[in-house]
Coordinates of C-alpha atoms and ligand atoms in Angstrom, one line a residue:
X1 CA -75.9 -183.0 18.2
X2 CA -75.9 -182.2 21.9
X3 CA -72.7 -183.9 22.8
X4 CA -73.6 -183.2 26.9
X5 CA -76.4 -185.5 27.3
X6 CA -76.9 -189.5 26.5
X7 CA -78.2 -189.8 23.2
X8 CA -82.2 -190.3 22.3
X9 CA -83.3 -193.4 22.5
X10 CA -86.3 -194.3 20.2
X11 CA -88.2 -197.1 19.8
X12 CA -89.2 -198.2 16.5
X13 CA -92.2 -200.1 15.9
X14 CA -93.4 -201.0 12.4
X15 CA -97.1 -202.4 11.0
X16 CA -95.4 -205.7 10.2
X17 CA -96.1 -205.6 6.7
X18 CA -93.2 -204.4 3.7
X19 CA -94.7 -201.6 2.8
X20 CA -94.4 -200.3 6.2
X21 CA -91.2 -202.1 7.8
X22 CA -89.0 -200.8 4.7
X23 CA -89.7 -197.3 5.2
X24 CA -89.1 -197.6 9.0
X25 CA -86.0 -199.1 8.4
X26 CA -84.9 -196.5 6.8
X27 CA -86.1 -194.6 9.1
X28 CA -84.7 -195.2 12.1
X29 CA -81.1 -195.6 10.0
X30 CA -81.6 -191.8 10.1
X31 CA -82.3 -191.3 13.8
X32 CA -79.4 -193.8 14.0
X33 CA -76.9 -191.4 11.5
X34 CA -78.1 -188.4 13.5
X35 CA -76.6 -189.7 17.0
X36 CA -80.0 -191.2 17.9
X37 CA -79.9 -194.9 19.7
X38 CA -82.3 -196.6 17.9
X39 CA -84.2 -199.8 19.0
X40 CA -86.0 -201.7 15.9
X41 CA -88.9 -204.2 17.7
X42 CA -89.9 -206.7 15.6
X43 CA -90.7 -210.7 15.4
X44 CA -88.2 -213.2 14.4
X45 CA -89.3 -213.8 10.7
X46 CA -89.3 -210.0 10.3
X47 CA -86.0 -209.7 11.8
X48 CA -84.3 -212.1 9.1
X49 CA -85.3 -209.9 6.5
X50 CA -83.7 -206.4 7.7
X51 CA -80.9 -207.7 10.0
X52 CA -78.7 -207.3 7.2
X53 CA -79.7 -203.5 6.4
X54 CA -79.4 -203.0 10.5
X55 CA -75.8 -205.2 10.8
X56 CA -74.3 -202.8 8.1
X57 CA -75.7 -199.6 9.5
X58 CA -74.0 -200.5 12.9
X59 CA -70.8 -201.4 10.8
X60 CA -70.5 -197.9 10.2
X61 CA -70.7 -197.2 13.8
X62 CA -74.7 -196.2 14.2
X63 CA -76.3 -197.1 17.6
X64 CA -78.9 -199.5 16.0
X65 CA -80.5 -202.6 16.5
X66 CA -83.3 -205.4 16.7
X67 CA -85.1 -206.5 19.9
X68 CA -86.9 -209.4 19.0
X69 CA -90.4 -209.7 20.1
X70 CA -92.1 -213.6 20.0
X71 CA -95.0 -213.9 17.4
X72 CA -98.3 -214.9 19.7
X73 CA -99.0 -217.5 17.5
X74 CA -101.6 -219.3 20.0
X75 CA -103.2 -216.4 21.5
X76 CA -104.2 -215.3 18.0
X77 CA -104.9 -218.9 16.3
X78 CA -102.8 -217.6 13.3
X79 CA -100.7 -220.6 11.5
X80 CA -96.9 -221.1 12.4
X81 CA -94.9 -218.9 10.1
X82 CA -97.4 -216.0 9.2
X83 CA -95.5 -213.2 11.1
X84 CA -96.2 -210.3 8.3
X85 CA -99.7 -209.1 7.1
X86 CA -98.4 -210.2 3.3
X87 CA -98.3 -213.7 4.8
X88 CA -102.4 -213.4 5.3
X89 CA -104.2 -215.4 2.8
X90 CA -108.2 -214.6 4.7
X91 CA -110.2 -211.6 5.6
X92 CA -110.2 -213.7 8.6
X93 CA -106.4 -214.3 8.7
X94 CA -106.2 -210.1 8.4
X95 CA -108.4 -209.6 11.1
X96 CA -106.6 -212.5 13.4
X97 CA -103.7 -210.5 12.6
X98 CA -104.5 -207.3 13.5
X99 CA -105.8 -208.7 16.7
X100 CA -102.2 -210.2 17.6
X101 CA -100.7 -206.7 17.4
X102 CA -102.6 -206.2 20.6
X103 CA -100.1 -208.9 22.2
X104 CA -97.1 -206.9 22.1
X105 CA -98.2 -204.3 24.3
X106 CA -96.6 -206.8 27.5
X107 CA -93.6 -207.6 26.3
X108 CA -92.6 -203.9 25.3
X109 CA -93.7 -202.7 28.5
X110 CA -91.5 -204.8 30.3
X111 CA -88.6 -204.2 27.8
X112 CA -89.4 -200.5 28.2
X113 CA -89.2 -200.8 32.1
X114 CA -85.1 -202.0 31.6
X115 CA -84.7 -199.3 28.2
X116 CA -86.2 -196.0 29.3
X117 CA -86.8 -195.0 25.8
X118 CA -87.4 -191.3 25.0
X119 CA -89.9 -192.1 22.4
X120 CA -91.5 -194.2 20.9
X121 CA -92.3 -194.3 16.7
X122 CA -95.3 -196.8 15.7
X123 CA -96.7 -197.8 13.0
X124 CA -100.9 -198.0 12.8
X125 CA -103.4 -200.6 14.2
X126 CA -101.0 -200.8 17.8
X127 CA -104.0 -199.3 19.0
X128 CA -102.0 -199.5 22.8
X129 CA -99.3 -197.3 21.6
X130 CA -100.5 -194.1 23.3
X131 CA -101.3 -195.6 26.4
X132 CA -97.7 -197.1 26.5
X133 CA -96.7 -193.8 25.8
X134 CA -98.6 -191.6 28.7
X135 CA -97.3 -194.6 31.1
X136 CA -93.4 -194.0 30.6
X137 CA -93.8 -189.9 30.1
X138 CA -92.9 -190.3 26.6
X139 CA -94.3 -188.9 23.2
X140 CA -95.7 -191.5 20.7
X141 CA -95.2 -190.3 17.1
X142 CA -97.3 -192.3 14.7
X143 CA -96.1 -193.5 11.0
X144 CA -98.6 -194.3 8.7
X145 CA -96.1 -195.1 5.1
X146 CA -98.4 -192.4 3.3
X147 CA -98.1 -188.7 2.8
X148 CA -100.1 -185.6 3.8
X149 CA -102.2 -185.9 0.8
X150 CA -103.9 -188.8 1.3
X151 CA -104.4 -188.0 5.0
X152 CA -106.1 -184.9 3.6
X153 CA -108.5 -186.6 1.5
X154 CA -109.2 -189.0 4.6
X155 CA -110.1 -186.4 6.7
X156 CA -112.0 -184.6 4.0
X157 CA -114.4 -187.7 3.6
X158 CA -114.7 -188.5 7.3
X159 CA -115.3 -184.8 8.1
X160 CA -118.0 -184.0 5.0
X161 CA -118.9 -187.4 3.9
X162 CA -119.6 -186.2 0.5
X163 CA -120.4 -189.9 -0.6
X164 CA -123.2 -190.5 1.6
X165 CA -125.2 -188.4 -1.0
X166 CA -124.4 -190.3 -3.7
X167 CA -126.6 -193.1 -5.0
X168 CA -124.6 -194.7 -7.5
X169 CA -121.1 -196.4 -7.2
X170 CA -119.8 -194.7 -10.7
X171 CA -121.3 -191.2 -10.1
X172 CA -118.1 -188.6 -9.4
X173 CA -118.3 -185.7 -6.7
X174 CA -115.9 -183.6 -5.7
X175 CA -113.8 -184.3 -2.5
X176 CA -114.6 -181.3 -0.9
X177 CA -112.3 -178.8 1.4
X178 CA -108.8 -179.7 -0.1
X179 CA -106.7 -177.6 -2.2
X180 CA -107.3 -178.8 -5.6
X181 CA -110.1 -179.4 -6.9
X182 CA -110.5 -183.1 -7.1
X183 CA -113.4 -185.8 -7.8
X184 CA -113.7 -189.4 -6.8
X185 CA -116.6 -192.2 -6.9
X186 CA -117.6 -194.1 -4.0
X187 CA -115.8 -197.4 -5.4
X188 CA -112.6 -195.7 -5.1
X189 CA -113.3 -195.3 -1.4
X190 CA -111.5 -197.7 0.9
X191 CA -114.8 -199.8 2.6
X192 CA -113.0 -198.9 6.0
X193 CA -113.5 -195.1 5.3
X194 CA -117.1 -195.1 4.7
X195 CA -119.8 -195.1 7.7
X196 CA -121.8 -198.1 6.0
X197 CA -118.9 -200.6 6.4
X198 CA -119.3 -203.4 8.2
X199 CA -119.0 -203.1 11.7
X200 CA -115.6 -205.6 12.2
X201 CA -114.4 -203.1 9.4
X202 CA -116.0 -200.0 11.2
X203 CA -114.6 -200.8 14.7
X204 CA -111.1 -201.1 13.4
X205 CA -111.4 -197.6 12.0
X206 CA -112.7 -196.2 14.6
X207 CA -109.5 -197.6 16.5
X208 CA -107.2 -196.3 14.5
X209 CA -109.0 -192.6 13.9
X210 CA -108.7 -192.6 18.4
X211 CA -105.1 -194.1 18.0
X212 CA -103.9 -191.4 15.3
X213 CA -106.3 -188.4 17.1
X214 CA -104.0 -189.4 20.4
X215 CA -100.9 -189.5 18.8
X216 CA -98.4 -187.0 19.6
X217 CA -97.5 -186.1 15.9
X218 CA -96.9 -187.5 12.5
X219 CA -93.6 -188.6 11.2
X220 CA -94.5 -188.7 7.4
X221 CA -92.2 -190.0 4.2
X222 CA -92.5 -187.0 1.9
X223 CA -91.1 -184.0 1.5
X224 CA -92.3 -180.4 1.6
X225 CA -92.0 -179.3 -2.6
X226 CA -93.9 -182.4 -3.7
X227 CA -97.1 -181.6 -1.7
X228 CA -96.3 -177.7 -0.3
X229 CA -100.3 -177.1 0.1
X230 CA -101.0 -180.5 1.7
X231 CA -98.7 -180.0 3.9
X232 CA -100.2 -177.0 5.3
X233 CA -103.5 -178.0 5.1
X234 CA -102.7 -181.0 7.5
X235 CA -100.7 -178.8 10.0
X236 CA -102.8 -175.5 9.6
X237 CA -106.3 -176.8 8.7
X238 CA -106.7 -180.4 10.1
X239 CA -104.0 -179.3 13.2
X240 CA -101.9 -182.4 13.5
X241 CA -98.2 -181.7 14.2
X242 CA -96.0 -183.0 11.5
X243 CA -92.6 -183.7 9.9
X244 CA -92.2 -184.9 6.3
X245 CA -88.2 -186.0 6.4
X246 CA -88.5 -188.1 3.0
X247 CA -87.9 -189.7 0.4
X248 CA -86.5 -192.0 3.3
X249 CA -85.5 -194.7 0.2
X250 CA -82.8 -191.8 -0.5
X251 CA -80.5 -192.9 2.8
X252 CA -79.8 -195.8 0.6
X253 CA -76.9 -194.5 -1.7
X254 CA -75.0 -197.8 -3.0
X255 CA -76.2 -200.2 -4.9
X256 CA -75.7 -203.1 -2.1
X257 CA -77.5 -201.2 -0.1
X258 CA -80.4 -200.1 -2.7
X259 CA -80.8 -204.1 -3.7
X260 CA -81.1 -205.5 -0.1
X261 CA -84.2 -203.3 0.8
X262 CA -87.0 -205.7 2.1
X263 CA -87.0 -209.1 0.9
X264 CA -83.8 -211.1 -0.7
X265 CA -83.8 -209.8 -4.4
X266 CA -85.3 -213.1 -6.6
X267 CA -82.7 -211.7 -9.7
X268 CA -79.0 -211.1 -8.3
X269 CA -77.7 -207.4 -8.1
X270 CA -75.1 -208.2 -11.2
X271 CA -77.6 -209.5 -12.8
X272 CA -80.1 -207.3 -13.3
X273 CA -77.4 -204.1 -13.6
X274 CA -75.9 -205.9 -16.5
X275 CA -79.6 -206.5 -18.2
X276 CA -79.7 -202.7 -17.8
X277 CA -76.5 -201.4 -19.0
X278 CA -77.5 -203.4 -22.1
X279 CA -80.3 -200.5 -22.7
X280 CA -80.5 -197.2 -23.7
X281 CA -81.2 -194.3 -21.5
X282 CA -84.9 -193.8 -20.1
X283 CA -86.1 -196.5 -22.4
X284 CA -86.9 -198.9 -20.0
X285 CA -90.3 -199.6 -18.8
X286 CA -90.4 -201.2 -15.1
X287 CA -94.0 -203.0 -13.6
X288 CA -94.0 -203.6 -10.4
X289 CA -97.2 -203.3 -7.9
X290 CA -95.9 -203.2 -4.8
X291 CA -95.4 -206.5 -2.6
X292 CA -99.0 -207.4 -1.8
X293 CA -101.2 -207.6 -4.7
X294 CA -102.4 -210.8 -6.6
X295 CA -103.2 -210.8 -10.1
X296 CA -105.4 -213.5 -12.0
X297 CA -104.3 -215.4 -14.7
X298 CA -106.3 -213.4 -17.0
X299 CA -105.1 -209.9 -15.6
X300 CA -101.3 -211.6 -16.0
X301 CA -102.1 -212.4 -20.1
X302 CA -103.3 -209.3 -20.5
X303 CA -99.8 -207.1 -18.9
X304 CA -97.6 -209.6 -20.7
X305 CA -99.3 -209.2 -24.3
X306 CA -100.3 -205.0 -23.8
X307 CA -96.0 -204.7 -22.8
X308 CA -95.0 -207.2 -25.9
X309 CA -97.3 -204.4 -28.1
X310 CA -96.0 -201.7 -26.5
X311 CA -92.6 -202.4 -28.3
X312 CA -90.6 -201.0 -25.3
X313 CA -88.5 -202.8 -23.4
X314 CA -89.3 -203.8 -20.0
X315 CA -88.9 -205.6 -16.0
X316 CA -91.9 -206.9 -15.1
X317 CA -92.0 -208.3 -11.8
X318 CA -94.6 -211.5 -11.4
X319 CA -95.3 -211.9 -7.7
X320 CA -97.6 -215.4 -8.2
X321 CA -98.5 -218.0 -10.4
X322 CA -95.0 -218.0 -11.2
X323 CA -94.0 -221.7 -11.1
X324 CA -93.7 -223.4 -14.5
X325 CA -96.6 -225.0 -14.8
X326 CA -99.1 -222.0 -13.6
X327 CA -97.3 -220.2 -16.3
X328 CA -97.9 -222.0 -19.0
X329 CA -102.1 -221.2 -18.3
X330 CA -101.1 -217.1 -18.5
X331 CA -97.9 -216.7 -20.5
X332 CA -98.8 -216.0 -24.5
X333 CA -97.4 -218.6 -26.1
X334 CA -93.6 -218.2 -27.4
X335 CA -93.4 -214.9 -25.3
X336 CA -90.2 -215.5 -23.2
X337 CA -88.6 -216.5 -26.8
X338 CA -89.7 -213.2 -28.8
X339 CA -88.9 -210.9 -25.6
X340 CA -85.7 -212.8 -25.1
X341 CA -83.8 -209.5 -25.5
X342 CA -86.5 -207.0 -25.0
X343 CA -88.4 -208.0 -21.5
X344 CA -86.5 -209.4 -18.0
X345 CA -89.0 -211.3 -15.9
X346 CA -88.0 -211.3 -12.7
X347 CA -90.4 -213.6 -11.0
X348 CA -90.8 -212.6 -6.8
X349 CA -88.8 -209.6 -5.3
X350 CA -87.2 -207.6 -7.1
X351 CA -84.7 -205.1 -6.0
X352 CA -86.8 -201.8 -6.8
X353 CA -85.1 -198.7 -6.2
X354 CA -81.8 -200.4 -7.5
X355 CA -83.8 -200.5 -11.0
X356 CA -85.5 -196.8 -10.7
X357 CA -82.3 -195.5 -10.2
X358 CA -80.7 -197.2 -13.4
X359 CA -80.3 -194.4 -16.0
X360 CA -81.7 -196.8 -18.5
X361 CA -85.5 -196.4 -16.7
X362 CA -87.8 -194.5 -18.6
X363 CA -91.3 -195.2 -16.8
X364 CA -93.0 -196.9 -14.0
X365 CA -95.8 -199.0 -14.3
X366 CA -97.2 -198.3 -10.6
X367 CA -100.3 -199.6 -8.5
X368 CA -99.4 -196.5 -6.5
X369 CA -98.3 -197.5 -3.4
X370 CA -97.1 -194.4 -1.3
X371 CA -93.3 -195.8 -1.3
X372 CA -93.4 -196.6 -4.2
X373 CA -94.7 -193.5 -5.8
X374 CA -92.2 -191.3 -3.6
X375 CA -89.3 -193.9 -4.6
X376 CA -90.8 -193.4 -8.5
X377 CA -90.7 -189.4 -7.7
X378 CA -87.0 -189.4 -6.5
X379 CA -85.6 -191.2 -9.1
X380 CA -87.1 -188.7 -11.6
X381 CA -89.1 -191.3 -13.3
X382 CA -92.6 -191.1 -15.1
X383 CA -94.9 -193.4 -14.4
X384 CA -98.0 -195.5 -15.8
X385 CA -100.5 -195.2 -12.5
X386 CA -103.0 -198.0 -12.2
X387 CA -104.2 -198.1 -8.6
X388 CA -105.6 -201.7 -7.2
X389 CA -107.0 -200.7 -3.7
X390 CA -106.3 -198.7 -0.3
X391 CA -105.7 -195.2 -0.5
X392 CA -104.1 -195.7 -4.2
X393 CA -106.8 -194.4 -5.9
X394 CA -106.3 -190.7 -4.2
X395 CA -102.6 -191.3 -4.9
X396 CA -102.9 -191.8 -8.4
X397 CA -104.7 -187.9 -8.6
X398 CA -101.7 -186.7 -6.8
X399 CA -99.6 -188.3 -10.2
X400 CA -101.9 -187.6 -12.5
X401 CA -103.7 -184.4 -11.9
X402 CA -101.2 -181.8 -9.7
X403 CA -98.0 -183.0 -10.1
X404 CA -99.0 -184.3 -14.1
X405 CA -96.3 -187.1 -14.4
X406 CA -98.3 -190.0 -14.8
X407 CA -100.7 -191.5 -17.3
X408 CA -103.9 -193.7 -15.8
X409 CA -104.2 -196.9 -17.3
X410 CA -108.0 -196.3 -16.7
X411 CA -108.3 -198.3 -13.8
X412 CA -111.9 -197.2 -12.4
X413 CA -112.6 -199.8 -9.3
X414 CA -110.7 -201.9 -6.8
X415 CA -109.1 -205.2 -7.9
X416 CA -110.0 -207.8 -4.9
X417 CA -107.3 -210.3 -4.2
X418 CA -109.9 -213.5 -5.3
X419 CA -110.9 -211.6 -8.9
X420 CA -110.5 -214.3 -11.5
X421 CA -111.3 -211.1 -13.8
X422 CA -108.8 -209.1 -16.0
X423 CA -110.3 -205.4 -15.3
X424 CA -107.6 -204.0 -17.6
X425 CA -107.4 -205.3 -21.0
X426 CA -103.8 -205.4 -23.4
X427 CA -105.2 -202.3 -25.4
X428 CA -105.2 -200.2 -22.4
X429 CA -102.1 -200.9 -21.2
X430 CA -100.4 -200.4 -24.6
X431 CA -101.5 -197.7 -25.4
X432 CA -101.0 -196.0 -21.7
X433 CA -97.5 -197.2 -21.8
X434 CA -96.4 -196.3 -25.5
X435 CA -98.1 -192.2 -24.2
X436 CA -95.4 -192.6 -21.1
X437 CA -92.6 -193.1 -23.4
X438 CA -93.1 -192.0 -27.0
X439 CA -93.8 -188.1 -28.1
X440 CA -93.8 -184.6 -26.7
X441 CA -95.8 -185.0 -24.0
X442 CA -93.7 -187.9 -22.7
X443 CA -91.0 -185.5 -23.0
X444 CA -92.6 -183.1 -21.0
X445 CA -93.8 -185.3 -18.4
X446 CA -89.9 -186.6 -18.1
X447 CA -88.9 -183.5 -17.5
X448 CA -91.5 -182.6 -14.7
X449 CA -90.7 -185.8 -13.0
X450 CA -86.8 -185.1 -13.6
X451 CA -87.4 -181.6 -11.7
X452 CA -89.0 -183.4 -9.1
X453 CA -86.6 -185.9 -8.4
X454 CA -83.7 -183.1 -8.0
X455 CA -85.9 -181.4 -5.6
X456 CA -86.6 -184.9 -3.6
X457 CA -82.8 -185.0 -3.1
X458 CA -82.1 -181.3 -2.2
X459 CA -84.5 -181.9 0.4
X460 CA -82.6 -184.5 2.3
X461 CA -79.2 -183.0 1.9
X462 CA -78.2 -180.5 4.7
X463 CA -79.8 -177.5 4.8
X464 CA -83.2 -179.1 2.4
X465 CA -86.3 -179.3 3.6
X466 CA -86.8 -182.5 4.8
X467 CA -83.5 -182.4 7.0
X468 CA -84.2 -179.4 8.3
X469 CA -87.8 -180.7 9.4
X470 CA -85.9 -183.9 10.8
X471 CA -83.4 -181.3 12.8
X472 CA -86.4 -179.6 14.1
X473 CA -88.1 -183.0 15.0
X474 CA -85.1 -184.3 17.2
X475 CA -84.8 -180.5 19.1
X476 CA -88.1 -180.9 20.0
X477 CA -87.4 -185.0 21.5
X478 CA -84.6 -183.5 23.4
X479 CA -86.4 -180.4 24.8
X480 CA -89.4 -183.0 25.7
X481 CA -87.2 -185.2 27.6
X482 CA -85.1 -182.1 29.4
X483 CA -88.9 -181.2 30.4
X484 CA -89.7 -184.5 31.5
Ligands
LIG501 N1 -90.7 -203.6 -3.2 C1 -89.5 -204.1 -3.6 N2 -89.5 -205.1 -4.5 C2 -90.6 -205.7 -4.9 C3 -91.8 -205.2 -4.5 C4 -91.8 -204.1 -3.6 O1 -88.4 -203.6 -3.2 O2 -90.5 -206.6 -5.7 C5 -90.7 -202.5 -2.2 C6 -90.9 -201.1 -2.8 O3 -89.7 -200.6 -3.2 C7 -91.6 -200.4 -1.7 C8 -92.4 -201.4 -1.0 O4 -91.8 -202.7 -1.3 O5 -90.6 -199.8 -0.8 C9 -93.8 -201.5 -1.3 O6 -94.5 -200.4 -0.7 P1 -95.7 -199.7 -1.5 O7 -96.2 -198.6 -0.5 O8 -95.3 -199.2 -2.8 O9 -96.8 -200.8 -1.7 P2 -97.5 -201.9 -0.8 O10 -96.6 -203.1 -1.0 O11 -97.5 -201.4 0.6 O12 -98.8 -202.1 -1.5

């Protein structure tokens, strides 16, 4: 650290939704550890969830904290209380919500005015983030909670449109102009992504293509030996300056810090450790989609009776239709009694990289969000992929098909939030989870996904890849601001 100067100051600005804020939590805790003052801006309902992770970073004498910024509930007619995109219950509510973002650009402005920060780090849709940034001579690194793979495969489609050629929904093609050779269907496609969207979709695209295109680089949550060739196919062939510095989940290193990521954990920290240490090694099974997706009541009967044949012990984590008397209409009846000793429920947040870590995991059943595959990868865990929407799909290829550490659970289409529908049946996932834990192959999978999770944490130790990338990252913020 240059010990001459005032420290960096960087601004931290997160989509205000969990998969987003936790990552840039972390984040900034590791501009924060590296003599960086970091500024976390976020609304008052967002606050209350990471003030703890922020209070006990500054415990241990970090420069970090929370500048609260006032929801503009009126100006975007959302309802009192919905402050994060997982609070949206409409496409209507999402697109009220987006629009709100624009309302921040004023009160950072003026807070920037007092701050002088050196930079600012935001997250996407603050489609005003670059302007803000040419305005106070600063750079504006963008942070997307993905990794240089799926960016790839964006730019591959937007740049070749391979689908537009396509007739049929189900019909495969290859993504063209990456460096694997991969296929996709146009259902797998995000609706945003493809020219024929509709044009509220279209225009926020075409927002956020301008917004990243202006941005001054990418701060991206991987690291360099899970995705070597994407890596330099986004800095060589798509030319966008990058830093992977991740797993970011790995800053957390004890357990109270692991179980107070995101939202208060629904099952207490004791708890769920001592359900663990009751298990064998790698012979759990944990299920967890990530903290936005909605399953029917049908989709819900199906999980719980494909884990009970499975015959594997499990933590399933139930997000909805969890109060007693919406239970009744999914859970198999006598289920709870007969996986008394077998299966923990845990039903709302659960503390998830508390429970990958647990030497009794053996496999992750995944929808494939980014964090959570990169927090799957660093624990060295396998993992049952069964993508629901966004750029999962893409991700689950990255699982399945070049880094071969996952099974599909043969999910072929988006599930929408309103499907009454159960798209995968109890066969499926039985038989997808007893190929993750049982046999040869599960062996050899294991041990891939062991490799890779040393390699995650070489690469944020000193001298690794990632914090080296992260030294480099902070040279060049001091250089620009010695310039400026
Ligand atoms: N998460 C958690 N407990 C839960 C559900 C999710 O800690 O019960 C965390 C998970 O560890 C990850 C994030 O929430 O860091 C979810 O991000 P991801 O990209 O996997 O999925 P998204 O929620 O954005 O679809």
């Amino acid at each position: 650290m240059d010990t001459q100067s005032p420290p960096l100051h960087v601004y931290f600005l997160p989509l205000l939704a969990p998969g987003h804020m936790i990552p840039m939590v972390d984040l900034a805790r590791q501009f924060a550890r590296h003599g960086v003052k970091a500024t976390f801006l976020t609304t008052p309902l967002n606050a209350a969830k990471i003030s703890k992770a922020i209070d006990r970073e500054r415990e241990f004498g970090s420069q970090i904290s929370i500048r609260l910024l006032e929801f503009p509930y009126k100006e975007s007619g959302l309802p009192e209380g919905c402050e994060n995109l997982s609070a949206t219950t409409t496409l209507e509510q999402t697109f009220s919500f987006f629009n709100a973002l624009d309302h921040f650009q004023g009160p950072i402005e003026r807070l920037a005015v007092e701050d002088r920060p050196d930079c600012i780090v935001a997250g996407p849709l603050y489609t005003w983030s670059n302007d803000f940034a040419a305005k106070f001579g600063i750079p504006r690194l963008s942070f997307w909670g993905s990794g240089f793979f799926p960016v790839c495969v964006h730019n591959s489609l937007r740049r070749h449109k391979p689908h537009e050629k396509i007739e049929s929904d189900t019909e495969e093609f290859v993504i063209p102009d990456l460096p694997d050779t991969l296929t996709t269907t146009k259902q797998q496609i995000p609706e945003s992504w493809k020219d024929d969207s509709e044009n509220s979709i279209k225009e926020f695209q075409e927002k956020l293509i301008k917004e990243e295109e202006g941005s001054y680089g990418m701060v991206v949550n991987s690291f360099y030996e899970l995705e070597p060739a994407y890596v330099k196919h986004c800095r060589e062939v798509i030319g966008k300056k990058s830093w992977h510095i991740g797993p970011v989940s790995l800053c957390n290193k004890e357990e109270g810090e692991k179980s107070q990521r995101g939202e208060a954990a629904s099952m207490g920290e004791e708890e769920c450790l001592n359900w663990l240490n009751s298990k064998n090694p790698n012979s759990v099974v944990y299920v967890c989609f990530g903290s936005m997706s909605i399953f029917s009541a049908a989709q819900l009967r199906e999980i719980a009776a494909g884990l009970e044949a499975s015959g594997q012990p499990f933590i399933w984590v139930v997000k909805q239709n969890t109060k007693e008397e919406e239970m009744k209409e999914w859970m198999p009846e006598g289920f709870e009694e007969r996986m008394q000793d077998r299966g923990l429920i845990i039903r709302g947040w659960a503390p998830q990289v508390l429970i990958l870590d647990h030497e009794a995991l053996g496999g992750f059943v995944t929808h494939c969000g980014w964090n959570s595959l990169l927090e799957g990868v660093a624990a060295g865990v396998p993992m049952v992929t069964w993508p629901l929407s966004a750029e999962q799909f893409f991700n689950e290829k990255m699982v399945t098909q070049i880094l071969k550490i996952g099974v599909p659970v043969g999910a072929q289409a988006w599930t929408k939030r309103t499907d009454s529908r159960a798209p995968i049946n109890r066969e499926n996932i039985e038989i997808a989870v007893k190929e993750l834990m049982i046999g040869e192959e599960a062996e050899e999978r294991r041990s891939r996904a062991i490799a890779l999770g040393n390699m995650a944490k070489k690469a944020v130790e000193p001298g690794g890849s990632s914090d080296t990338d992260f030294s480099s990252l902070l040279e060049e913020l001091r250089k620009n601001r010695n310039n400026n």
